[in-house]
Short mmCIF file of C-alpha atoms and ligand atoms in Angstrom, two decimals:
data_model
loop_
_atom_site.label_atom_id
_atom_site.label_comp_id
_atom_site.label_asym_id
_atom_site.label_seq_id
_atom_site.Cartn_x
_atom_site.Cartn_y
_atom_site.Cartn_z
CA UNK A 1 0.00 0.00 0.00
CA UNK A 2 1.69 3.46 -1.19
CA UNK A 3 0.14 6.66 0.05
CA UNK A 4 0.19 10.73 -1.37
CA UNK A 5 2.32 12.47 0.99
CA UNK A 6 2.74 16.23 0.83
CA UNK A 7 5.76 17.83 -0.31
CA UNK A 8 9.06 18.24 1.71
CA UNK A 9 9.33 21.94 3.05
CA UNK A 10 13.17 22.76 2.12
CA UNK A 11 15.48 21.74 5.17
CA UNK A 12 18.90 22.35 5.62
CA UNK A 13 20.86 18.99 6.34
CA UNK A 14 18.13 16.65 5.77
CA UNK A 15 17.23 13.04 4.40
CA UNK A 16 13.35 13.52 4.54
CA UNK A 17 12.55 10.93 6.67
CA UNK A 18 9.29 11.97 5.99
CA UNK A 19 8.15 14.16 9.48
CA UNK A 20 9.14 17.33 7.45
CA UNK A 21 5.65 16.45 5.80
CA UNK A 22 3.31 15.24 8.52
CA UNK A 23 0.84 17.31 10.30
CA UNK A 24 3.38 18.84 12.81
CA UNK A 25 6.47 19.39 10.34
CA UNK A 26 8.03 21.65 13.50
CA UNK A 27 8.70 18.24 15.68
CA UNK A 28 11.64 17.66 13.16
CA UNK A 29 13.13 20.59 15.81
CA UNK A 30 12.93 17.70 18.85
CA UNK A 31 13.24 14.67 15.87
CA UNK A 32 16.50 14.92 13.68
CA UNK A 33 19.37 13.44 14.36
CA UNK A 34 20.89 16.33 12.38
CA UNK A 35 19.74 19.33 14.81
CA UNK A 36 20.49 18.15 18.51
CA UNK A 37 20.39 14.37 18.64
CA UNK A 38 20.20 12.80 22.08
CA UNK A 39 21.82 9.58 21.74
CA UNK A 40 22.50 8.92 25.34
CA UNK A 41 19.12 9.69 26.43
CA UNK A 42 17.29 7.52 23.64
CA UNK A 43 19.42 4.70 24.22
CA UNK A 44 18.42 4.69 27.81
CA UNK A 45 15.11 4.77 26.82
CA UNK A 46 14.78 2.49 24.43
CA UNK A 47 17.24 -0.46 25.52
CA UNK A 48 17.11 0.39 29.68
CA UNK A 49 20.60 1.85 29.58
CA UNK A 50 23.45 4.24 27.53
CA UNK A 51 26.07 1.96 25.68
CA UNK A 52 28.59 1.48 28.15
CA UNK A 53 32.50 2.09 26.82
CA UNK A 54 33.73 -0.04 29.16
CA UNK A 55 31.72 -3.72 27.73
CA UNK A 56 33.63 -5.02 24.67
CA UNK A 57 32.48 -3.27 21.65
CA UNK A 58 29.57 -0.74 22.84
CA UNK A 59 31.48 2.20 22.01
CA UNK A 60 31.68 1.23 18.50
CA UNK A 61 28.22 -0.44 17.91
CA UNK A 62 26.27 0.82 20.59
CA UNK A 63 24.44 -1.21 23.29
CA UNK A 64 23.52 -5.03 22.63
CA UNK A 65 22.99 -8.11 24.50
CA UNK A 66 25.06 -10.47 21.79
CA UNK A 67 26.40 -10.20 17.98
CA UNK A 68 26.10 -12.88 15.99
CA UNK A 69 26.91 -14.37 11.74
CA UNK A 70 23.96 -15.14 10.75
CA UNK A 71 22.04 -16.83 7.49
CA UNK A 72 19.22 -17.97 6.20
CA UNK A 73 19.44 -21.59 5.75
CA UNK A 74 17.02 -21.14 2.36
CA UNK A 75 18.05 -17.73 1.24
CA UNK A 76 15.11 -15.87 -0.19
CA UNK A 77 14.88 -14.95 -3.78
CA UNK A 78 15.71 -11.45 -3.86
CA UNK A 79 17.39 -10.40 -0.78
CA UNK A 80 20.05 -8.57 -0.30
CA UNK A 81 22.14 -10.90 1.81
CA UNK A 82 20.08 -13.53 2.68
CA UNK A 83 17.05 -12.13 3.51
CA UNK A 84 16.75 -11.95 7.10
CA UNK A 85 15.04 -8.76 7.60
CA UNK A 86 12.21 -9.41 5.36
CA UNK A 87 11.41 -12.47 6.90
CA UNK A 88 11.34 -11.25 10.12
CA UNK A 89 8.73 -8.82 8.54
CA UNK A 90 6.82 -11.66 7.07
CA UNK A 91 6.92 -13.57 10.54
CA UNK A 92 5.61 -10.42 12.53
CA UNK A 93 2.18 -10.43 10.01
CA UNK A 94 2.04 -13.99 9.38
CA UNK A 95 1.99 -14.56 13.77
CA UNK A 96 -0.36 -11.46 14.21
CA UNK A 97 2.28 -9.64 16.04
CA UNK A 98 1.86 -6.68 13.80
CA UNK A 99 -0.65 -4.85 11.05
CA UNK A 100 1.73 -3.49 9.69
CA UNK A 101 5.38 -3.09 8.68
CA UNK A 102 6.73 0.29 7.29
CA UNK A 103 9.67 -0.18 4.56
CA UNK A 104 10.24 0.61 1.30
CA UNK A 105 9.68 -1.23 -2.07
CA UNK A 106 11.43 -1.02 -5.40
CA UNK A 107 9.91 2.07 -7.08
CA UNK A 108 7.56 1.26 -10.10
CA UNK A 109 9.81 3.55 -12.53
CA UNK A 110 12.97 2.71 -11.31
CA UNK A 111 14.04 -0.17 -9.64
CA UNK A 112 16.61 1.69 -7.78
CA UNK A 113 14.69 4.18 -6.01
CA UNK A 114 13.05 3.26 -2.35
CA UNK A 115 9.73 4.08 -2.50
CA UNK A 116 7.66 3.95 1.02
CA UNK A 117 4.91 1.31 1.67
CA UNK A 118 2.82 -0.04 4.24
CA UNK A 119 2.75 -4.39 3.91
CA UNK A 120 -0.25 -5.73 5.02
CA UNK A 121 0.09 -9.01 3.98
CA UNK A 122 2.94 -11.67 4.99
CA UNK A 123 3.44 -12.36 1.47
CA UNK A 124 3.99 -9.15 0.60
CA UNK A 125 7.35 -8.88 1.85
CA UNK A 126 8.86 -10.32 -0.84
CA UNK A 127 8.14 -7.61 -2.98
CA UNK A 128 10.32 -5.39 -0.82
CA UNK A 129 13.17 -7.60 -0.09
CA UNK A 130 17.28 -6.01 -2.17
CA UNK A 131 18.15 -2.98 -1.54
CA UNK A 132 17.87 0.36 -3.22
CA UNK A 133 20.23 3.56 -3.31
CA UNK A 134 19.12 6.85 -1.62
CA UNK A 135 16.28 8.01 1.20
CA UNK A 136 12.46 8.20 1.12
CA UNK A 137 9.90 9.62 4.15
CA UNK A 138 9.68 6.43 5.38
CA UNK A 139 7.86 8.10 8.52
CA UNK A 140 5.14 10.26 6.34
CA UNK A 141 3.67 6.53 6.60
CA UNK A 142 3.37 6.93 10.26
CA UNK A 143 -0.20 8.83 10.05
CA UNK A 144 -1.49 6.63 7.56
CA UNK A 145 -0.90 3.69 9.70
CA UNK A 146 -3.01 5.68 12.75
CA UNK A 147 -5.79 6.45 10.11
CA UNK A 148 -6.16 2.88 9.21
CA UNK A 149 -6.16 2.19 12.57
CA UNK A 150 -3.57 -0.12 13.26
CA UNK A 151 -1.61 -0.20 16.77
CA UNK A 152 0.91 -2.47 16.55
CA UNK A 153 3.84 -1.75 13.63
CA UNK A 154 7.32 -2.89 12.60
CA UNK A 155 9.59 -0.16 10.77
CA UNK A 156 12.68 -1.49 8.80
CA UNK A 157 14.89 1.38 8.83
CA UNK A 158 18.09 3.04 8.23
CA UNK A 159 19.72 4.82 11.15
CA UNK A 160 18.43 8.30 10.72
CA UNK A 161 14.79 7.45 9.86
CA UNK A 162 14.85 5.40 13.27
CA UNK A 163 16.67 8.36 15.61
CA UNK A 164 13.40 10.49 14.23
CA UNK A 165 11.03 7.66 15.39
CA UNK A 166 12.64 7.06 18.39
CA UNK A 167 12.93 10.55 19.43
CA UNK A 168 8.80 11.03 18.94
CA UNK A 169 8.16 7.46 19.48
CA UNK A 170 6.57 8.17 22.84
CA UNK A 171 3.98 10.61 21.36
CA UNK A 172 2.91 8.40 18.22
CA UNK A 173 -0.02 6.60 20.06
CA UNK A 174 0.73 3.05 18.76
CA UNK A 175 0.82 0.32 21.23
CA UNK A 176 4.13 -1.04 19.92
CA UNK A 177 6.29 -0.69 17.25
CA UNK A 178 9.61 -3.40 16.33
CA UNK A 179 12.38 -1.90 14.95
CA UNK A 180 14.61 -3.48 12.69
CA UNK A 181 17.53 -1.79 11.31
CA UNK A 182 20.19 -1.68 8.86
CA UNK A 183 23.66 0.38 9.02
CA UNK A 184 23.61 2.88 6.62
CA UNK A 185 27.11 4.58 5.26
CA UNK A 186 27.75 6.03 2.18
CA UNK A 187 24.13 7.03 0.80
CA UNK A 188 23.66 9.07 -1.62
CA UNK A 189 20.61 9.88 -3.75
CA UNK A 190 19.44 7.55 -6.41
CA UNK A 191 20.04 10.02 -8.88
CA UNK A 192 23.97 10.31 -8.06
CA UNK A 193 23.73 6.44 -7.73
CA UNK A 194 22.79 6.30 -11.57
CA UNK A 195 25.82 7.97 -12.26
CA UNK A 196 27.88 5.39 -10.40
CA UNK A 197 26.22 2.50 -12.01
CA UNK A 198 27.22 4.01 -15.28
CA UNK A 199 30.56 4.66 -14.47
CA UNK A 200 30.65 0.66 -13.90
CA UNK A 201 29.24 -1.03 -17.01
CA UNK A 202 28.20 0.32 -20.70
CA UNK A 203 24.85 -0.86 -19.80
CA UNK A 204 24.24 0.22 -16.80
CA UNK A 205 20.00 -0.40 -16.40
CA UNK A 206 21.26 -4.24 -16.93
CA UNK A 207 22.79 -4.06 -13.20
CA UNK A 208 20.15 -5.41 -10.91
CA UNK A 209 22.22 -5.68 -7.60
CA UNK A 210 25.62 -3.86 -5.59
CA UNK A 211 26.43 -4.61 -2.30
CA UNK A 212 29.95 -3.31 -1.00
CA UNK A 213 31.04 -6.71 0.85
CA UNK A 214 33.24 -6.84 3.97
CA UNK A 215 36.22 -8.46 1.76
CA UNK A 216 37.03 -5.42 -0.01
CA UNK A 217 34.99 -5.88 -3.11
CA UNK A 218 31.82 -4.83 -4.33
CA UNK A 219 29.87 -7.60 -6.22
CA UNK A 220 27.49 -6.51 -9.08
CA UNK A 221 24.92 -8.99 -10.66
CA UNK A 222 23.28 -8.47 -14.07
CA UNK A 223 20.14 -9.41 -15.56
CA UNK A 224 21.30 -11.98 -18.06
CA UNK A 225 22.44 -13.33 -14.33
CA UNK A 226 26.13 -12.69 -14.63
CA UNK A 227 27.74 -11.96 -11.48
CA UNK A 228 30.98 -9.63 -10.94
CA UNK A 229 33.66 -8.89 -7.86
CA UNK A 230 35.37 -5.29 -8.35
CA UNK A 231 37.92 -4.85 -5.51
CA UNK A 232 37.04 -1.27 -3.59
CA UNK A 233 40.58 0.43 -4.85
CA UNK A 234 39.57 -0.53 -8.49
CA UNK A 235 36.14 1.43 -8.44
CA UNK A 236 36.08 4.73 -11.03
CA UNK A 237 35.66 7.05 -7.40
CA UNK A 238 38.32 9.42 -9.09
CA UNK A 239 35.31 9.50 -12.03
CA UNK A 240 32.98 10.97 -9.23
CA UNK A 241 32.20 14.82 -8.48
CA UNK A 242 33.64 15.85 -4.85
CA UNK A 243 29.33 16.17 -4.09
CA UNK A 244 29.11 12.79 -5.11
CA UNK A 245 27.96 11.86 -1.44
CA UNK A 246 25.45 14.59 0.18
CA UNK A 247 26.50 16.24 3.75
CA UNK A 248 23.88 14.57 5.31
CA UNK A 249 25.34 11.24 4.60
CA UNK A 250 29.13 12.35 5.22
CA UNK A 251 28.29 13.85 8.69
CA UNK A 252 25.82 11.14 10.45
CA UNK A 253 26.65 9.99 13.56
CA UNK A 254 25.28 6.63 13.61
CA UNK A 255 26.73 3.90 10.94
CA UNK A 256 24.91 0.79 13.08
CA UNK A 257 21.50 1.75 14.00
CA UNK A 258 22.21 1.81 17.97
CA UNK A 259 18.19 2.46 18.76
CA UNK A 260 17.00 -0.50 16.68
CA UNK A 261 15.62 -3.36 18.68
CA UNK A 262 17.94 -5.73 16.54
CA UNK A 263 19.92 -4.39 13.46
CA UNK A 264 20.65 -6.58 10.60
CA UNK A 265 23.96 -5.84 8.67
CA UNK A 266 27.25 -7.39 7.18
CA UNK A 267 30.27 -5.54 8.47
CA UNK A 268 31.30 -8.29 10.88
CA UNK A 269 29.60 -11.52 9.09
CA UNK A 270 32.86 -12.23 7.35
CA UNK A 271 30.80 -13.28 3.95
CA UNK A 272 27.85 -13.82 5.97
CA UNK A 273 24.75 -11.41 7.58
CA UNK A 274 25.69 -9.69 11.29
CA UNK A 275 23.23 -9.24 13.84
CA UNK A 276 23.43 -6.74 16.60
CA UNK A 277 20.64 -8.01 19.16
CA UNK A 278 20.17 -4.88 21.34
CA UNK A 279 17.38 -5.78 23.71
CA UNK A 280 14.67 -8.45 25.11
CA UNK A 281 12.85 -7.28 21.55
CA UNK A 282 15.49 -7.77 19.32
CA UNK A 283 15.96 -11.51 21.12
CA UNK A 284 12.21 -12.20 20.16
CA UNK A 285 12.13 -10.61 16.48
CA UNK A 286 15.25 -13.48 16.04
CA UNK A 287 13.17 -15.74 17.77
CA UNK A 288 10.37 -15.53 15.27
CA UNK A 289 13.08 -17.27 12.78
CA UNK A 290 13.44 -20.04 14.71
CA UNK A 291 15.31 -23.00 13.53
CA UNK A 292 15.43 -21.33 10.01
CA UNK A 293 18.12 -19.37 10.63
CA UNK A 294 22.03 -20.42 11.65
CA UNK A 295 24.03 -18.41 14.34
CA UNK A 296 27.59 -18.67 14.60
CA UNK A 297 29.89 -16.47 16.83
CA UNK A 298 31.53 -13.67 15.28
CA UNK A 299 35.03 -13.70 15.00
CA UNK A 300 37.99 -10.89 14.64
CA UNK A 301 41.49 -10.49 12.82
CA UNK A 302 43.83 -8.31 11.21
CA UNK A 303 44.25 -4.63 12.63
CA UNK A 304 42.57 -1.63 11.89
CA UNK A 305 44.97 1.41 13.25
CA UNK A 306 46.91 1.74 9.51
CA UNK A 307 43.47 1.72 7.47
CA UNK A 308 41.76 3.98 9.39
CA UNK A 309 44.90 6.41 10.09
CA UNK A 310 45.22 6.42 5.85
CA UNK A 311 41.22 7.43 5.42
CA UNK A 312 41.98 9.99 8.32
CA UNK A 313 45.11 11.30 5.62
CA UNK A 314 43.45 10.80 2.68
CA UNK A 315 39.95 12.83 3.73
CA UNK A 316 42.29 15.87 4.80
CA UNK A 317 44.25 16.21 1.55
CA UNK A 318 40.87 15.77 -0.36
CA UNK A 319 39.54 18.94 1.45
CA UNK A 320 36.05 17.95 1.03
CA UNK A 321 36.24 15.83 -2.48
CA UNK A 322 36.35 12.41 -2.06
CA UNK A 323 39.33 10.56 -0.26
CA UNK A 324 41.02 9.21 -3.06
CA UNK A 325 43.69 7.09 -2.23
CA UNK A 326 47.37 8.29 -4.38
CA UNK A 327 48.48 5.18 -5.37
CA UNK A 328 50.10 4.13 -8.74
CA UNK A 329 47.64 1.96 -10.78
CA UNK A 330 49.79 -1.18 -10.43
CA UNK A 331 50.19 -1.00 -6.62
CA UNK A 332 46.49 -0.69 -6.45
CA UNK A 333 45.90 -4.28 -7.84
CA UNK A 334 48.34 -5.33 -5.52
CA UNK A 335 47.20 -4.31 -2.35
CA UNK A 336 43.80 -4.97 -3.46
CA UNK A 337 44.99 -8.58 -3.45
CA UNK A 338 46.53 -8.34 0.27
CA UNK A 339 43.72 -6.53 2.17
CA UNK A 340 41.03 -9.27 2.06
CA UNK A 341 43.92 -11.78 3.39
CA UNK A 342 45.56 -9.40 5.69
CA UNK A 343 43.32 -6.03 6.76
CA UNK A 344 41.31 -6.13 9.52
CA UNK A 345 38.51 -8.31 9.16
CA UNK A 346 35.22 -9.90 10.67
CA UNK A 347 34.73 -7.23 14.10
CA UNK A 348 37.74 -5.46 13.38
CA UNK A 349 36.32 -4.69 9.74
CA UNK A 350 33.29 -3.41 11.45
CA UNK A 351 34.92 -1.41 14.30
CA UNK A 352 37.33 0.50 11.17
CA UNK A 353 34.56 1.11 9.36
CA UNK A 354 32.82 3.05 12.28
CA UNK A 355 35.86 4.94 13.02
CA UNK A 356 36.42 6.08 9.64
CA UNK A 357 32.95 7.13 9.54
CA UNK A 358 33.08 9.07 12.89
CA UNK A 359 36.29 10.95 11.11
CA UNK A 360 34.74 11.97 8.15
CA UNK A 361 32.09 13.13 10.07
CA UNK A 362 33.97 15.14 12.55
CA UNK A 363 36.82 16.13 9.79
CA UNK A 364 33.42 17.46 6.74
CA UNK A 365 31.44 19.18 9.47
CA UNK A 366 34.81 20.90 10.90
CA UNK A 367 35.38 22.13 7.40
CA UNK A 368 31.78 22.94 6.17
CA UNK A 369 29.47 23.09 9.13
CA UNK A 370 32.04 23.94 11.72
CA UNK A 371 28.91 26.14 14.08
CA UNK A 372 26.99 22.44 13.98
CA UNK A 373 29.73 20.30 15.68
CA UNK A 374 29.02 21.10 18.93
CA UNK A 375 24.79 20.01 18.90
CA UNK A 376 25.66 17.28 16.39
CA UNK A 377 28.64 15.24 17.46
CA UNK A 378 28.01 13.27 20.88
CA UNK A 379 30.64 12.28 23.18
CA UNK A 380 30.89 9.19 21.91
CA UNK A 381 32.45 9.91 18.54
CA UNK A 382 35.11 11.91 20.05
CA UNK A 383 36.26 9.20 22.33
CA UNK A 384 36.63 6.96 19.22
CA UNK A 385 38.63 9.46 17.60
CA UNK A 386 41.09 10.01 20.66
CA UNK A 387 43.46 7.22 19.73
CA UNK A 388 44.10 8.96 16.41
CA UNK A 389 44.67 12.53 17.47
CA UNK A 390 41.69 14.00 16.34
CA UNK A 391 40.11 16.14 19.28
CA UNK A 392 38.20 18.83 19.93
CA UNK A 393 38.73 22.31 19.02
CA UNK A 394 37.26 25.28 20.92
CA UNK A 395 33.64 26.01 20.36
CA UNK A 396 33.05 21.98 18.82
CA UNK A 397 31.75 20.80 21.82
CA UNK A 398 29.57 21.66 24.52
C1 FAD B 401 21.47 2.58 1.83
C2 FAD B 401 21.95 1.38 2.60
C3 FAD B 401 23.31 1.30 2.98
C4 FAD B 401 23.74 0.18 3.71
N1 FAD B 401 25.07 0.14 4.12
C5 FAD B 401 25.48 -0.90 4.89
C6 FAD B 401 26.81 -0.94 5.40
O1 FAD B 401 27.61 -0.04 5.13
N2 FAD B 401 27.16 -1.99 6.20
C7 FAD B 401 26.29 -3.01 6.51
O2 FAD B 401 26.66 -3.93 7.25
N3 FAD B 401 25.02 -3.01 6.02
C8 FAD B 401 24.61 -1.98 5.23
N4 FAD B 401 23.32 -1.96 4.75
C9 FAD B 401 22.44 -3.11 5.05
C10 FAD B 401 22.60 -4.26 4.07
O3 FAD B 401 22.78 -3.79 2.75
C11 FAD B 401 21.36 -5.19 4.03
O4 FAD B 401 20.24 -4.40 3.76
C12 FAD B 401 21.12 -5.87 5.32
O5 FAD B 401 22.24 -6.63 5.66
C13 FAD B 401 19.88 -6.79 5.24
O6 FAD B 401 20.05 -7.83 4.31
P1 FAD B 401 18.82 -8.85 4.10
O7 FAD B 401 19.16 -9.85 3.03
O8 FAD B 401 18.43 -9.38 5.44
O9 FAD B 401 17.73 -7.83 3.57
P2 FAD B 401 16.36 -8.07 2.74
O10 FAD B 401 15.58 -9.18 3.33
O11 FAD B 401 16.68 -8.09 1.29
O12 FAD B 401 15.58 -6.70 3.10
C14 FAD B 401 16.13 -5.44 2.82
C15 FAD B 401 15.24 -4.41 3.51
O13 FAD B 401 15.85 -3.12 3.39
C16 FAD B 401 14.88 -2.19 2.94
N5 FAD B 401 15.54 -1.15 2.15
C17 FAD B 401 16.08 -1.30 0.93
N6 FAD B 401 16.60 -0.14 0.50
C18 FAD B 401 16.37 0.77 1.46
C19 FAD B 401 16.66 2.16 1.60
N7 FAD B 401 17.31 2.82 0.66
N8 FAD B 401 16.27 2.78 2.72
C20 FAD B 401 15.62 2.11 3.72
N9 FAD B 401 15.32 0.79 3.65
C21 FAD B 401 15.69 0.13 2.53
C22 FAD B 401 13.94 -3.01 2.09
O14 FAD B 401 12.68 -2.38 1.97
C23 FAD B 401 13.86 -4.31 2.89
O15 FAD B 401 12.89 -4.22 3.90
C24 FAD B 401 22.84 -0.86 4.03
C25 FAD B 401 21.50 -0.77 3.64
C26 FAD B 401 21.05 0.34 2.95
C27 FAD B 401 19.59 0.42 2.57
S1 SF4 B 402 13.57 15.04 11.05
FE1 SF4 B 402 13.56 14.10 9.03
S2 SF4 B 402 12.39 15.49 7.70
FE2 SF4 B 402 12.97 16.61 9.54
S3 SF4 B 402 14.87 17.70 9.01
FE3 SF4 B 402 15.43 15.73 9.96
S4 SF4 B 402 15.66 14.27 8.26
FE4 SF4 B 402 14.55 16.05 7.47
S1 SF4 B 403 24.36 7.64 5.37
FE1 SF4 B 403 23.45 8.43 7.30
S2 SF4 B 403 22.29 10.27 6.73
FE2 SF4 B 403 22.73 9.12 4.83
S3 SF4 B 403 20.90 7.87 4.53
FE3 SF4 B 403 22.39 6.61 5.67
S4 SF4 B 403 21.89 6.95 7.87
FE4 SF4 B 403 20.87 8.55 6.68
#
C-alpha cells in the first residue's frame, strides 16, 4: 500500500525521513538526528541503559545483549544478503504480532529508487526484499498507519529514519512498534547512484544488484544473471564529483543503528549477515526465525589502526572531495589482493569502518558546518577518535 504524501518543506541537512511532511512538520526541531540528537538519552530509553564504553564493543556499535553471523538456511529470492530482515517482517504479520510493517519497495519507474509502503500481507514482503540507493519519508507513513487504525507496527529502517522515530516514538499513540535496522554509510541519492552504475558497465539499467562486501569488493549482478567482484581500490571514485555523497550522509553519527531493537547488517559476518541483538525485543524478532536461521559467533582479525589512520590522511588532503587514495595503478591491484587476506577483518572490519565514519564526520562538518559540531557530534564519537589525534577544538563541543 503506497500513500500521497505532501511535499518536503526545504530543510537544511536533511534526508526527509518523511516528518518534514506530517501534520506537525516543526517536531523535526525535537526529531533529527541532524539538529540536537540525544543519543545517550534515547538509548536509555529504548534499551534500559546508555552503551557502556567499558563492555567489549559498545562504544563502537552501541548497546547489545550479543552479535552474531547469521544466514538464512534457504536464502530468499531477492534479498540482499540472505534475507533476514524481510522475513522477520513476514513472521511479525504472518503470527499477528503486527498490522503493519513500514519499509520501502522497489519504485515502479525505477528499480533503484526506495519508495515507502505499508505491507499488510505476509506475502507481501517479498516484494520489498534487495536494496535500493538513496532516502524516502519512510515516517510520512506513520499517520497513515493511525488512520487505518492499526496499533501495533514494525519499521525497517536506516539509522536516521529510526533516531526520528525514536525521538517522537513516545507521542505516536501506537501500542508497539519493532524496529529493525540496517547500518547505513555512504548514501547518496538515487540520482547520483545512476551515475555510479554508469561509471561501472556500458549498460548500466542491466545491473540489478551492488552490495559493497566486507572483503574489499563490491559484487554486481546483471540481468542476463552474470555476477561480478570489483575490488574497492579498483572502483572509477576518481570519475565521481567531490558532491558525489550529500553532507547529510558524510556527517551522520550513527553507521549501526544503535536504537534499533535488533539491526541486521554485514560488516562483521565475514561473507555472511551480522546481527546486533540490542534488547529483550530484538531476542524475540530473532526468535520468530526459529530453527530457520544459523548463528555462529563472530570472529575478529587483522588490525585496523593503519586503514583507518590512511582514510583519516586521505579525507584531509581531499579537502572535502572524495578521499582518493594516491596510489600508482599497479600498486592498487596489488594491495587490493593483500587486504582481504591481511586487513582487519570480521569485528575489526566493522569497528574500522565506524571509526572512519566518525572521522569523516567530525573532519566534513569541521570544514563545512564547523557552528553544527558542537549540537551534532556526541561524546561518543570523540572518544573513538582520541586514539588517532583527532580532538576537539574550541567552540566543537559543549
Ligand atoms: C542505503 C543502505 C546502505 C547500507 N550500508 C550498509 C553498510 O555499510 N554496512 C552493513 O553492514 N550493512 C549496510 N546496509 C544493510 C545491508 O545492505 C542489508 O540491507 C542488510 O544486511 C539486510 O540484508 P537482508 O538480506 O536481510 O535484507 P532483505 O531481506 O533483502 O531486506 C532489505 C530491507 O531493506 C529495505 N531497504 C532497501 N533499501 C532501502 C533504503 N534505501 N532505505 C531504507 N530501507 C531500505 C527493504 O525495503 C527491505 O525491507 C545498508 C542498507 C542500505 C539500505
Ligand atoms: S527530522 Fe527528518 S524530515 Fe525533519 S529535518 Fe530531519 S531528516 Fe529532514
Ligand atoms: S548515510 Fe546516514 S544520513 Fe545518509 S541515509 Fe544513511 S543513515 Fe541517513
Amino acid at each position: 500500500m503506497c500513500h500521497v504524501m505532501a511535499a518536503a518543506p526545504p530543510r537544511d541537512l536533511c534526508t526527509d525521513c518523511g516528518i518534514s511532511r506530517t501534520s506537525e512538520p516543526k517536531r523535526c526541531g525535537q526529531a533529527c538526528q541532524f539538529i540536537k540528537p540525544d543519543y545517550p538519552r534515547l538509548e536509555a530509553a529504548v534499551h534500559g541503559r546508555a552503551r557502556d564504553p567499558e563492555r567489549p564493543d559498545e562504544l563502537f556499535f552501541g548497546p547489545f545483549r550479543r552479535m552474531v553471523r547469521a544466514a538464512l538456511k534457504a536464502p530468499s529470492e531477492g534479498a540482499q544478503w540472505t534475507g533476514i530482515v524481510t522475513k522477520i517482517g513476514e513472521k511479525l504479520l504472518a503470527t499477528g504480532a503486527v498490522e503493519a510493517v513500514l519499509t520501502m519497495a522497489p519504485d515502479p519507474n525505477d528499480n533503484w529508487r526506495p519508495m515507502p509502503v505499508l505491507v499488510t500481507e505476509a506475502a507481501g514482503m517479498a516484494q520489498v526484499r534487495g536494496m535500493r540507493m538513496g532516502y524516502a519519508p519512510l515516517l510520512g507513513l506513520l499517520e497513515p498507519a493511525r488512520a487505518l487504525g492499526f496499533t501495533r507496527i514494525a519499521i525497517i529502517g536506516i539509522p536516521c529514519q529510526v533516531y526520528a522515530l525514536r525521538a517522537l516514538e513516545t507521542s505516536l499513540g501506537f501500542e508497539r512498534i519493532y524496529v529493525i535496522g540496517t547500518p547505513c554509510s555512504d548514501n547518496t541519492t538515487t540520482e547520483n547512484f545512476h551515475h555510479f552504475l554508469s561509471l561501472l558497465s556500458d549498460d548500466p539499467d542491466s545491473i540489478t544488484y551492488l552490495e559493497f562486501l566486507a572483503d574489499y569488493h563490491v559484487e554486481l549482478r546483471f540481468k542476463n544473471g552474470a555476477h561480478k567482484k570489483i575490488p574497492f581500490l579498483q572502483l572509477p571514485i576518481s570519475q565521481l564529483p567531490p558532491d558525489f555523497f550529500p553532507m547529510t550522509c558524510r556527517t551522520c553519527v550513527d553507521y549501526t543503528n544503535v536504537l534499533a531493537d535488533i539491526t541486521v547488517g554485514y560488516m562483521a559476518g565475514r561473507g555472511e549477515q551480522w546481527l546486533v541483538v540490542r534488547n529483550e525485543r530484538g531476542e524475540e524478532l530473532l526468535g520468530l526465525l526459529g530453527d530457520e536461521v544459523i548463528t555462529s559467533p563472530v570472529t575478529s582479525a587483522g588490525k585496523r589502526a593503519g586503514a583507518v589512520k590512511g582514510l583519516i590522511a586521505n579525507t584531509k588532503l581531499a579537502a572535502g572531495g572524495l578521499p582518493l587514495r594516491r596510489m600508482p595503478h599497479f600498486m592498487r591491484h596489488i594491495v587490493g589482493w593483500l587486504m582481504p587476506r591481511i586487513g582487519p577483518r570480521g569485528l575489526e572490519f566493522a569497528r574500522a569502518r565506524v571509526e572512519m565514519k566518525a572521522a569523516e564526520t567530525m573532519l566534513h562538518l569541521r570544514r563545512a558546518e564547523k557552528p553544527r559540531m558542537k549540537t551534532m557530534i556526541p561524546d561518543h564519537v570523540w572518544r573513538l577518535m582520541a586514539p588517532y589525534g583527532l580532538k576537539p577544538e574550541p567552540g566543537e563541543t559543549k
